[in-house]
Coordinates of C-alpha atoms in Angstrom, one line a residue:
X1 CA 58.7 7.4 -54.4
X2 CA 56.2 5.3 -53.1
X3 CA 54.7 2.4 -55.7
X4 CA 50.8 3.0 -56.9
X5 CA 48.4 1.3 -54.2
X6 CA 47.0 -2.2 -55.3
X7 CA 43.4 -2.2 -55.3
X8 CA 43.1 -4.1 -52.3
X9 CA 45.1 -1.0 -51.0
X10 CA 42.9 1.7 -52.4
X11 CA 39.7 -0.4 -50.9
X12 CA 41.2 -0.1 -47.6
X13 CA 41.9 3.6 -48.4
X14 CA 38.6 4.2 -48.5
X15 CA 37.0 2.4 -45.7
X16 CA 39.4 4.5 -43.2
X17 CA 37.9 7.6 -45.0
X18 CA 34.5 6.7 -44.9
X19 CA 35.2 5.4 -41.5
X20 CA 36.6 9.3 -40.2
X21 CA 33.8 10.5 -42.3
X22 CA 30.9 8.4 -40.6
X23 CA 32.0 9.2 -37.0
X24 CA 32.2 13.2 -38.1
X25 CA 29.0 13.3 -39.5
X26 CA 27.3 11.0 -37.0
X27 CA 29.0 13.5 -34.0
X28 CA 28.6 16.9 -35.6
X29 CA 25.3 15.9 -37.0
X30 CA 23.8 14.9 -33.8
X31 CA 25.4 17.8 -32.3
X32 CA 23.4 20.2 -34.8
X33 CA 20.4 18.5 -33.9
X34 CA 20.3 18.9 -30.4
X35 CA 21.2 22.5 -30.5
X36 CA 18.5 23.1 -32.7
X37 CA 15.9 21.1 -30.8
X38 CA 16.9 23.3 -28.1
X39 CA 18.0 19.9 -26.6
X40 CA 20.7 20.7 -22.9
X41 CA 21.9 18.2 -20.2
X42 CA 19.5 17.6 -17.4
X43 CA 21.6 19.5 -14.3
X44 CA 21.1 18.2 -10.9
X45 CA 20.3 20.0 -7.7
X46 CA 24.2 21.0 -7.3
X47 CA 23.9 22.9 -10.9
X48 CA 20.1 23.6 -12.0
X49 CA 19.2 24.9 -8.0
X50 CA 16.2 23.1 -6.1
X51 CA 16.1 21.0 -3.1
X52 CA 16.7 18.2 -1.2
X53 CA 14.9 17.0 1.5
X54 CA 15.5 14.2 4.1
X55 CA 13.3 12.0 5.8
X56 CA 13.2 9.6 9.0
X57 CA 10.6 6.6 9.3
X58 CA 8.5 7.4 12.9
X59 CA 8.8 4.0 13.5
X60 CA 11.4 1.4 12.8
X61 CA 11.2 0.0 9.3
X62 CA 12.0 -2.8 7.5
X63 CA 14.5 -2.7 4.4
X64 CA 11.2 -3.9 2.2
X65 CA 9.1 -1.1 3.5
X66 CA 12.0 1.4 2.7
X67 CA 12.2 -0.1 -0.7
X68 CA 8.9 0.1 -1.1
X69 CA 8.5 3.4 0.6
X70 CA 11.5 4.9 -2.5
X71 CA 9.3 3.1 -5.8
X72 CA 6.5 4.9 -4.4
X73 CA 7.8 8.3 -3.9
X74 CA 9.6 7.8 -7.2
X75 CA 6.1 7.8 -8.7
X76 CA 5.0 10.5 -7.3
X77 CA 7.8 13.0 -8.4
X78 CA 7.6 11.4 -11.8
X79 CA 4.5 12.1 -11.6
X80 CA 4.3 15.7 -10.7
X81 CA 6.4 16.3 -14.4
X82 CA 9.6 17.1 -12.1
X83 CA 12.8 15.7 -14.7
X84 CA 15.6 15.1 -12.8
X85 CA 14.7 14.3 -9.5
X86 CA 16.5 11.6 -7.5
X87 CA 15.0 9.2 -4.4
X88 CA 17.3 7.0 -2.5
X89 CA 18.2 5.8 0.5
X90 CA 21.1 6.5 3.4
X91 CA 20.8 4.2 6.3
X92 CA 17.4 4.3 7.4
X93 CA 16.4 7.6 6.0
X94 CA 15.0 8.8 2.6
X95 CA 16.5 11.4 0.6
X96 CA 15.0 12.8 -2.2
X97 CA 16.7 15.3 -4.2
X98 CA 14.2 17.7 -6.8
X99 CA 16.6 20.5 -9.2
X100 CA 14.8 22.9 -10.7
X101 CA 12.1 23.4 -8.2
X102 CA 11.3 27.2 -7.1
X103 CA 8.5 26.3 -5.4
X104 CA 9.6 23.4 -3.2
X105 CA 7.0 23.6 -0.6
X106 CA 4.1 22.4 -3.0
X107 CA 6.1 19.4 -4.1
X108 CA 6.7 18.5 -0.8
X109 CA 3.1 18.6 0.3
X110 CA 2.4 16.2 -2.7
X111 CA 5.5 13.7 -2.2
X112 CA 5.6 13.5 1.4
X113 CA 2.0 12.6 2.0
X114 CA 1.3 9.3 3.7
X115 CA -2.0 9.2 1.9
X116 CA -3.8 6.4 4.0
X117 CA -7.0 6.0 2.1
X118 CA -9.8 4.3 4.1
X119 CA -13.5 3.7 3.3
X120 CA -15.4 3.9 6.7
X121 CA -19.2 4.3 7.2
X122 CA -20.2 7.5 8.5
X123 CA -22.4 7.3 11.6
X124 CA -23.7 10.5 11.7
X125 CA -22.9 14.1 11.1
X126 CA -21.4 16.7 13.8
X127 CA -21.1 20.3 13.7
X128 CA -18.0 21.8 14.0
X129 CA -16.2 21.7 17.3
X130 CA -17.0 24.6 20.6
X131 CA -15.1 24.0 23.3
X132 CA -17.7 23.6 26.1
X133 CA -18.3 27.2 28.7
X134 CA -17.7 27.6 31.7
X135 CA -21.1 26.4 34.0
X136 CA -22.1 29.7 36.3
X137 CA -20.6 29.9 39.1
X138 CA -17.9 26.8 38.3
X139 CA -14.2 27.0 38.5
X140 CA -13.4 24.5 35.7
X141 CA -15.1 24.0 32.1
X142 CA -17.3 20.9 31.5
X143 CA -15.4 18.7 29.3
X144 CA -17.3 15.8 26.7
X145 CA -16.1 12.5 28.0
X146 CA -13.3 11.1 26.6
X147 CA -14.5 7.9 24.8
X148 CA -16.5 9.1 21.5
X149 CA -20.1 7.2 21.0
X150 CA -20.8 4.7 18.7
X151 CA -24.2 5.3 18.1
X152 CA -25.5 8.7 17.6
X153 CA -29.0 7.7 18.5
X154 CA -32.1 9.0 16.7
X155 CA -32.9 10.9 14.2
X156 CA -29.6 11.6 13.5
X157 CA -28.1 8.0 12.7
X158 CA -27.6 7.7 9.1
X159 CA -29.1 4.2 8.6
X160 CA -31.7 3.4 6.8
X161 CA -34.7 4.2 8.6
X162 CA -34.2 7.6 8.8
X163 CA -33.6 8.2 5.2
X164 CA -36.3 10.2 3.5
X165 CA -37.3 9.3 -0.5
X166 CA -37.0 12.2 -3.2
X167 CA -37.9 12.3 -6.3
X168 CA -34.1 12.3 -7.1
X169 CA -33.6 9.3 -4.8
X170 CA -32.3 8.6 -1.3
X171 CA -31.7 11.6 0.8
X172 CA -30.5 12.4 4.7
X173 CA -31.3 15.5 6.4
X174 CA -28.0 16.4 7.2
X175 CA -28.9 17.6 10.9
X176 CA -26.1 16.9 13.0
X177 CA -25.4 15.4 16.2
X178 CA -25.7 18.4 19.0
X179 CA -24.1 16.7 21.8
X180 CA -20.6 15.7 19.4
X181 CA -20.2 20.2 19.5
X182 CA -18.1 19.4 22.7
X183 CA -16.0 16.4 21.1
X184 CA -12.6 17.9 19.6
X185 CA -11.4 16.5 16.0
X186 CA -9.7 13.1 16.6
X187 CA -5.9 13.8 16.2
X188 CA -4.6 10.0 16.1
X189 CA -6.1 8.4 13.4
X190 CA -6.8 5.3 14.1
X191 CA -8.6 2.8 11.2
X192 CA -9.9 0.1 13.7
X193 CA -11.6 2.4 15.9
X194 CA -14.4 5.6 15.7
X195 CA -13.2 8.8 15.2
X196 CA -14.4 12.4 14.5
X197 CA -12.6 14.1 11.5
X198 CA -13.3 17.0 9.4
X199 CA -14.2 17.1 5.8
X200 CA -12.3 18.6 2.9
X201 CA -14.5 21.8 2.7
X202 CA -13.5 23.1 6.2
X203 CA -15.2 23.5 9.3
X204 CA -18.4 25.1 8.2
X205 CA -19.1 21.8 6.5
X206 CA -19.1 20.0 10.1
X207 CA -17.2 17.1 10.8
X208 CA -18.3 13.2 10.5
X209 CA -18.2 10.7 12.9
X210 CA -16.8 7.3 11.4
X211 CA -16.7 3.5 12.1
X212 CA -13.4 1.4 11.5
X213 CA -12.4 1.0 8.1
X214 CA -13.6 -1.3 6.4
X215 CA -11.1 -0.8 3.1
X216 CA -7.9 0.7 2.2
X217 CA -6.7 2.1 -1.1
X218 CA -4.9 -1.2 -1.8
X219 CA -8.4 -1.6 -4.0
X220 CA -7.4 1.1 -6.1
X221 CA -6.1 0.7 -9.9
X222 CA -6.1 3.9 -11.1
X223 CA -7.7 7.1 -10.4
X224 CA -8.2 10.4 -13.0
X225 CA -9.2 13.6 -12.2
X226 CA -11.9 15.0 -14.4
X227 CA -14.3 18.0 -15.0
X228 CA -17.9 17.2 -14.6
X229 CA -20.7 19.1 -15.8
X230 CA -22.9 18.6 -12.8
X231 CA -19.8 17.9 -9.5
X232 CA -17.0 20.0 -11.1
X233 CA -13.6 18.6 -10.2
X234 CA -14.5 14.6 -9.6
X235 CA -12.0 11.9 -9.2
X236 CA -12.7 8.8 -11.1
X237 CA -11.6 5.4 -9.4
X238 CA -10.9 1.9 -11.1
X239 CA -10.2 -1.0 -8.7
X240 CA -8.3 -3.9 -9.0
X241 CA -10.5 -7.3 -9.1
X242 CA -10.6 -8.4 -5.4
X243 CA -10.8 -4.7 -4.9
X244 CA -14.1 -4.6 -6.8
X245 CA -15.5 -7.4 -5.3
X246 CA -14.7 -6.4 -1.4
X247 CA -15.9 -2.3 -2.6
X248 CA -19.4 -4.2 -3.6
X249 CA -19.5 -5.9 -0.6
X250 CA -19.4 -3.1 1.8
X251 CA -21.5 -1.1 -0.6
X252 CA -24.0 -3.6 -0.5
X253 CA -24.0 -3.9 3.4
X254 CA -24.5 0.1 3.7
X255 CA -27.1 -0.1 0.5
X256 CA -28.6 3.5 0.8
X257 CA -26.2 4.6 3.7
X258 CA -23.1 7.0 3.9
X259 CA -19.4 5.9 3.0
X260 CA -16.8 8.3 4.2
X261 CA -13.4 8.3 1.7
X262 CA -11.2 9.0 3.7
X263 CA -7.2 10.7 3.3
X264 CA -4.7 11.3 5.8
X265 CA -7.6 12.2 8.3
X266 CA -9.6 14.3 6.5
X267 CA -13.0 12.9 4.3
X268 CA -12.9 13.9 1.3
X269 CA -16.3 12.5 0.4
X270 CA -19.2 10.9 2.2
X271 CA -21.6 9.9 -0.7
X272 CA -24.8 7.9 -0.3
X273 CA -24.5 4.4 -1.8
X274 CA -26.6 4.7 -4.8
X275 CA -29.4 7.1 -4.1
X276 CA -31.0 7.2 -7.2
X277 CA -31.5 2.9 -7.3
X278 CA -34.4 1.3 -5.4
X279 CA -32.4 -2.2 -5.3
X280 CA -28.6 -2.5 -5.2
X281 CA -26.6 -2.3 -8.3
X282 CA -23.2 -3.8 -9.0
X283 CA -20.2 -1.2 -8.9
X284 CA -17.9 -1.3 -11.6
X285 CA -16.0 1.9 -11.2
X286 CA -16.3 4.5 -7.7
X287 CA -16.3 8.3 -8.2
X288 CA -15.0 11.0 -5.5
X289 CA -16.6 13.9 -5.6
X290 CA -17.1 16.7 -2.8
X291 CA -15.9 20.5 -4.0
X292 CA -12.8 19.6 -5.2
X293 CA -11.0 22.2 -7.1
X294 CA -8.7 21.4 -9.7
X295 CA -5.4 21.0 -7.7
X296 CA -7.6 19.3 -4.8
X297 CA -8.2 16.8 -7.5
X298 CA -5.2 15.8 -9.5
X299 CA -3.2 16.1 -6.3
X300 CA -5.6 13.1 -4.6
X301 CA -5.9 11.2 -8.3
X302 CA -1.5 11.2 -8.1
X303 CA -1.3 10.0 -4.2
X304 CA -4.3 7.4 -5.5
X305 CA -2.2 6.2 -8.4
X306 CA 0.8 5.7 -6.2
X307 CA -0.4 3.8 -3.4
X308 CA -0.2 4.6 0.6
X309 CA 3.3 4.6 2.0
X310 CA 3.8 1.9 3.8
X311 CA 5.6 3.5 7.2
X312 CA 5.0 7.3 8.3
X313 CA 7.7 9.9 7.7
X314 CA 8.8 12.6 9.3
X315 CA 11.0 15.3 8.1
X316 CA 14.8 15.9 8.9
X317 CA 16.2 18.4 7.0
X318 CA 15.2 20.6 4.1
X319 CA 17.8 21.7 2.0
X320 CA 17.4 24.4 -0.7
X321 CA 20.0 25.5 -3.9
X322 CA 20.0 28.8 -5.4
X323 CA 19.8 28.8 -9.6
X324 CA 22.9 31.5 -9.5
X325 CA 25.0 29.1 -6.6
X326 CA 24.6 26.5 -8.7
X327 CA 25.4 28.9 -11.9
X328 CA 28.8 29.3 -10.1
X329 CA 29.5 25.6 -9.5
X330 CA 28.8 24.8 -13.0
X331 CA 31.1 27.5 -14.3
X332 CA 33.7 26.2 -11.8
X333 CA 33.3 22.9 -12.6
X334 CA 33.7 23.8 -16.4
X335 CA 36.5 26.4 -16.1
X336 CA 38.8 23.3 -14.1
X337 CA 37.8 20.8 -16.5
X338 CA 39.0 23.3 -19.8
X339 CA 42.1 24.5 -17.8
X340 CA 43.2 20.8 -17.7
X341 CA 41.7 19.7 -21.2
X342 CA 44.3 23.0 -22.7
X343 CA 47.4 21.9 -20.8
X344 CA 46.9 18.0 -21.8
X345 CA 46.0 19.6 -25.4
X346 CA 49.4 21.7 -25.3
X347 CA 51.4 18.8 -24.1
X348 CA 50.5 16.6 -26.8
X349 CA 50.8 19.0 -29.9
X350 CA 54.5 20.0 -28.6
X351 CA 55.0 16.4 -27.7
X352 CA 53.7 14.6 -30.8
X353 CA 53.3 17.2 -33.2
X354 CA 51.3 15.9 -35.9
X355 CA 49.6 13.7 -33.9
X356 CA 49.1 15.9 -31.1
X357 CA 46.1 17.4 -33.7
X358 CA 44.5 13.7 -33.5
X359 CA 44.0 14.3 -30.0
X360 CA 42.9 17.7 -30.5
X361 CA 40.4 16.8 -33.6
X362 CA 39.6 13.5 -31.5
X363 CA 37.9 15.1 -28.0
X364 CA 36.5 17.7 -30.3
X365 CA 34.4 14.8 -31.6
X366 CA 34.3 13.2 -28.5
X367 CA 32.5 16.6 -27.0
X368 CA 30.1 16.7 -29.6
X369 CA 29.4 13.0 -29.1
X370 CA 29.0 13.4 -25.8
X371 CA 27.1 16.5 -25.7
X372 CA 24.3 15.2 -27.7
X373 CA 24.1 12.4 -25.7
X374 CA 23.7 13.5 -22.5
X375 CA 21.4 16.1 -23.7
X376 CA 19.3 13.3 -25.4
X377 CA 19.5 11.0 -22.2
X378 CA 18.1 13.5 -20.0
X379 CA 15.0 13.3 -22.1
X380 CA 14.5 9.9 -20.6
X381 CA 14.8 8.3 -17.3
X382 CA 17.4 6.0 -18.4
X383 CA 20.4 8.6 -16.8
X384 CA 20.9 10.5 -13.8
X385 CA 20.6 14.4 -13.5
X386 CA 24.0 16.3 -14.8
X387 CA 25.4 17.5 -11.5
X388 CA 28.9 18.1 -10.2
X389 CA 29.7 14.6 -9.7
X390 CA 29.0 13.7 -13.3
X391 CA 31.5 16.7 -14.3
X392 CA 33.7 14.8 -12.4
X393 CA 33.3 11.9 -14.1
X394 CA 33.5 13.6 -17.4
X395 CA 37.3 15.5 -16.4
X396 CA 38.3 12.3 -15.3
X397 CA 37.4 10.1 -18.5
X398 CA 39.5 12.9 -20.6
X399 CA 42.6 11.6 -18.6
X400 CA 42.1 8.1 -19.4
X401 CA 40.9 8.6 -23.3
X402 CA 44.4 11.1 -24.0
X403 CA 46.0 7.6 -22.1
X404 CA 44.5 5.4 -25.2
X405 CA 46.2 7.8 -27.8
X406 CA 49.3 7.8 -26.0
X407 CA 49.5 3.9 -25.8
X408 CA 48.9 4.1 -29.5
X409 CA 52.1 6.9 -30.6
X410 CA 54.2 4.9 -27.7
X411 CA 53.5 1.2 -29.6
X412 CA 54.5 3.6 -32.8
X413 CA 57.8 4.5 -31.0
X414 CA 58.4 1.0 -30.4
X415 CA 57.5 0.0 -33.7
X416 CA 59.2 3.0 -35.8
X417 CA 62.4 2.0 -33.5
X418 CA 62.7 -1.6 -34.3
X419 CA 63.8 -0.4 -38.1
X420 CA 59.9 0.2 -39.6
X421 CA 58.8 2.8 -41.4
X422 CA 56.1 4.8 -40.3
X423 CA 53.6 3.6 -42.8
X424 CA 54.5 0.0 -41.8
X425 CA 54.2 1.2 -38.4
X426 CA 50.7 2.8 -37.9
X427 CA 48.9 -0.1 -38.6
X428 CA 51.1 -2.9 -36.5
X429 CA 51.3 0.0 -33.9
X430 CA 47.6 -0.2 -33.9
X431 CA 47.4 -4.1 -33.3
X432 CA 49.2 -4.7 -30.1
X433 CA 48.6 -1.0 -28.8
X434 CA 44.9 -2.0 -29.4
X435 CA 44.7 -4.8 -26.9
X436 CA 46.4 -2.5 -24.5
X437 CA 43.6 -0.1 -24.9
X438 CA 40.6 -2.9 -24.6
X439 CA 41.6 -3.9 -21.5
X440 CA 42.4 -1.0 -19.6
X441 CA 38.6 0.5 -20.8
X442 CA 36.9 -2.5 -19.9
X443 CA 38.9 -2.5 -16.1
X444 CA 37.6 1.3 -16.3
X445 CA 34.3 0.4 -17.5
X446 CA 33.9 -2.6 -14.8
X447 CA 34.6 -0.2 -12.1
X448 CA 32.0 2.4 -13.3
X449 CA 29.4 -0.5 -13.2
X450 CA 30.3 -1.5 -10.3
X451 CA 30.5 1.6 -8.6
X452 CA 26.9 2.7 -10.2
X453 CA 25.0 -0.6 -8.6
X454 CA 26.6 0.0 -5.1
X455 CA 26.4 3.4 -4.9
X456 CA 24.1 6.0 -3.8
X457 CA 23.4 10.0 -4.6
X458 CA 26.4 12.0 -6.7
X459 CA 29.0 8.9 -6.6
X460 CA 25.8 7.2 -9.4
X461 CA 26.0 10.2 -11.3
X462 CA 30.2 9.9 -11.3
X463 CA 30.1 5.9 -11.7
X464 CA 27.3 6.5 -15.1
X465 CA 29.4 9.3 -16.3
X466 CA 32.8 7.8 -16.6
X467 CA 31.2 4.2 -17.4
X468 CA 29.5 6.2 -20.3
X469 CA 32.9 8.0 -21.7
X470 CA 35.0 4.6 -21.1
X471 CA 32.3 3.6 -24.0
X472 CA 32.6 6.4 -25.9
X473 CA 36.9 6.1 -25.9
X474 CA 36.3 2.4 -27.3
X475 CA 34.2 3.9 -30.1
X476 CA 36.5 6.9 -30.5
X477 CA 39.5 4.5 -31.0
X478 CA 38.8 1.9 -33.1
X479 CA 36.5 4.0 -35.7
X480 CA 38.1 7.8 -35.4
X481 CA 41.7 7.2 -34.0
X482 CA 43.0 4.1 -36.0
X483 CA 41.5 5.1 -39.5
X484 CA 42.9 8.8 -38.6
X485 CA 46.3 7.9 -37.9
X486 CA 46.6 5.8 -40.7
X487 CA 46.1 7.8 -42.9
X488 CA 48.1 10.2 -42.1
X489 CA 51.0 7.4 -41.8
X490 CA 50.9 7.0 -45.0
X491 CA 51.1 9.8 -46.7
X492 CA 55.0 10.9 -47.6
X493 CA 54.5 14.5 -46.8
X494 CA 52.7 14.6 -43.8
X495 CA 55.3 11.9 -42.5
X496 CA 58.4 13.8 -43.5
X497 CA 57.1 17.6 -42.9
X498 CA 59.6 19.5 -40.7
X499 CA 59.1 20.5 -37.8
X500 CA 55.7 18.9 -37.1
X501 CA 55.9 15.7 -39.1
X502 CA 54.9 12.5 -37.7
X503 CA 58.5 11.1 -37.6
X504 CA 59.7 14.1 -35.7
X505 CA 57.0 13.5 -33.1
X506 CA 58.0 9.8 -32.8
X507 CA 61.4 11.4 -32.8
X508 CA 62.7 9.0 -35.7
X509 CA 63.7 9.3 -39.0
X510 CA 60.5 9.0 -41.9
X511 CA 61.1 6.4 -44.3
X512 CA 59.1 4.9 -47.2
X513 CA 59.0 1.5 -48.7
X514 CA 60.4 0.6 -51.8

């Protein structure tokens, strides 16, 4: 028989319970919680369905503007509320990737957007455009000259002069320019020179005809779309400090005159500088209004937030991902990963008896750690989408955890061999089988990280996966595995139990110190 532990003993006794009992209760604990918060793993496009689209720059750009070009389209998926959704670069094209999108064309219309905003003054009105007839008796059409004017003449100029006083202020009346009917709608937009574009509401609202910019929507801080009781759907503008002080400029050189807003070729808004003021008044904030509807509105307050793009795009390819293909891969995915988890499982049980059920109570807990973690993580933006890849990573960090608990029972072989008992065993086993262990995580673990900053798409997902389990086995080890084992060591029956005893996995006689 064994002597009575020393209290030192029984102290120690306890800490490796408490220390099995801490990790169970932290593990199936969390595990209960995110079931019951309803909490899953953020699947990518490979798993969840969606799409992924490719674009090409239409001119050559520069690595910053492609950098730049990836922050800002970031933005704009994060915006939207999209979880999930990946931007990055191949070469010199874009890739973005969105999962759980069944409606990909409205994303797109959103993301891809160039959104160039420029303030121009308008010149004058013009109706829509009518080709011009045939002259009677002519063979060919009479077609408007190719240059557009640059002064409407009068009445129609919107300057000044020709602005009438209401008794709700400054007011134009909104005739416009007959001979810009034959003039079709400029189709290269281009910010140093006039152009004729239509507005927001359509054709039967006419058409403007424009100066060169004179801003961009660099000034802009923040925009938010809002109901108003009078306009409807506005969109409220904050500018950055130069931005305020070059908007005041302009608007003070066009004091009672029209400013076209312009996006992506189209004005959105050409409101009279401060119609209801006799003098000019400092700006401190700009509104957009014009018939916006709701979507028209919070669709131009995100591509306002998130800045212009720096380079055109144009797109490549437009991939999309059934919900039940990516149903399949998942199952696929899973099914390989718990064929290989049974046979490892098996193996080790035969192999080690006794200790073969560490393993097997050991990725139990590891699973519900793991679980609860990338469910939790996909709640932020700190992780990348669940796809196939990060499966991958997951089926591969099982091979090198089950190689930590075998380094452990082989130290025990040597140890148990050398003439020790197996409670003298477990815990010098532990000690030089635990070095062993450190270093071969943080080799796997410096590879992850490595592999996660160079990489690009899936291979992130596979690099943060494994990095994350390499973790996890550290944890596993030192606070579940050693404690575990040890205890089990040293108790006499569970050491000398036929058949599945811990000696007859190590393959050595039990023994007991006197």
């Amino acid at each position: 028989m064994s002597p009575p532990p020393s209290r030192a003993q029984a102290r120690r006794q306890r800490s490796l319970l408490l220390s099995v009992i801490a990790v169970l209760v932290i593990a199936f604990g969390s595990l209960a919680a995110t079931l019951a918060g309803g909490w899953k793993p953020l699947l990518g496009l490979d798993l969840a369905g969606g799409f992924s689209v490719v674009y090409q720059p239409v001119q050559k750009a520069s690595a910053s503007d492609l950098s730049e070009t990836v922050n800002i389209l970031t933005n704009r998926v994060d915006g939207l509320g999209v979880s999930g959704a990946t931007v990055g670069t191949q070469g010199n094209e874009i890739v973005v990737a969105v999962p759980g999108v069944k409606d990909p064309q409205q994303v797109l219309k959103t993301i891809g957007q160039v959104a160039q905003l420029y303030f121009r003054p308008v010149l004058c009105y013009a109706p829509p455009y009518s080709p011009p007839a045939k002259a009677k008796g002519a063979t060919t059409t009479t077609t408007a000259p190719a240059a557009l004017p640059t002064n409407c003449g009068s009445p129609y100029q919107l300057v000044t002069a020709n602005a009438k006083s209401t008794s709700t202020g400054v007011e134009y009346s909104g005739q416009p320019t007959p001979t810009l009917a034959h003039y079709p709608t400029t189709k290269v937009d281009n910010p140093t020179a006039t152009v004729l574009l239509p507005g927001i509401t359509g054709p039967s609202a006419g058409r403007y005809l424009l100066g060169p910019k004179e801003l961009t929507g660099h000034i802009v801080s923040k925009a938010v779309a809002e109901q108003s009781t009078t306009l409807g759907w506005v969109v409220d503008m904050s500018l950055t400090s130069q931005g305020l002080s070059q908007w005041n400029t302009m608007a003070k050189q066009y004091f009672h005159e029209v400013i076209g807003i312009e996006l992506d070729g189209v004005v959105q808004s050409a409101p009279i500088t401060e119609p209801g003021t006799s003098t000019f008044k400092t700006f401190t904030s700009v509104q957009i209004s014009g018939h916006l509807t709701q979507q028209d509105a919070q669709n131009l307050a995100l591509a306002l937030n998130y800045g212009s793009l720096p380079i055109r795009l144009k797109e490549l390819t437009l991939q999309t991902v059934s919900p039940t293909l990516g149903s399949s891969s998942l199952k696929a995915g899973l099914g390989a990963g718990i064929a290989g988890l049974i046979l490892v499982l098996l193996y080790t049980v035969l192999y080690y008896r006794l200790l073969g059920i560490v393993v097997l109570s050991g990725l139990a807990v590891t699973a519900a750690l793991l679980w609860s973690l990338i469910s939790s993580l996909g709640h932020t933006t700190l992780a990348p989408s669940f796809d196939l890849a990060g499966v991958t990573g997951i089926i591969v960090s099982i091979g090198i955890t089950v190689d930590s608990y075998i380094v452990y029972f082989e130290r025990l072989k040597d140890e148990t061999r050398s003439g020790r008992t197996v409670r003298t065993s477990v815990d010098r086993g532990f000690k030089s089988a635990w070095r062993t262990v450190l270093a071969a995580d943080l080799v796997s673990f410096a590879a992850a990280v490595v592999l996660y900053l160079v990489a690009v798409g899936e291979v992130k997902g596979f690099a943060f996966f494994l990095g994350l389990s390499t973790l996890m086995d550290v944890f596993m080890t030192y606070f579940f595995t050693r404690p575990m084992v040890i205890l089990l060591g040293r108790n006499e029956r569970l050491a000398q139990a036929k058949g599945i005893g811990i000696a007859r996995g190590l393959a050595v006689d039990s023994g007991v110190d006197g």
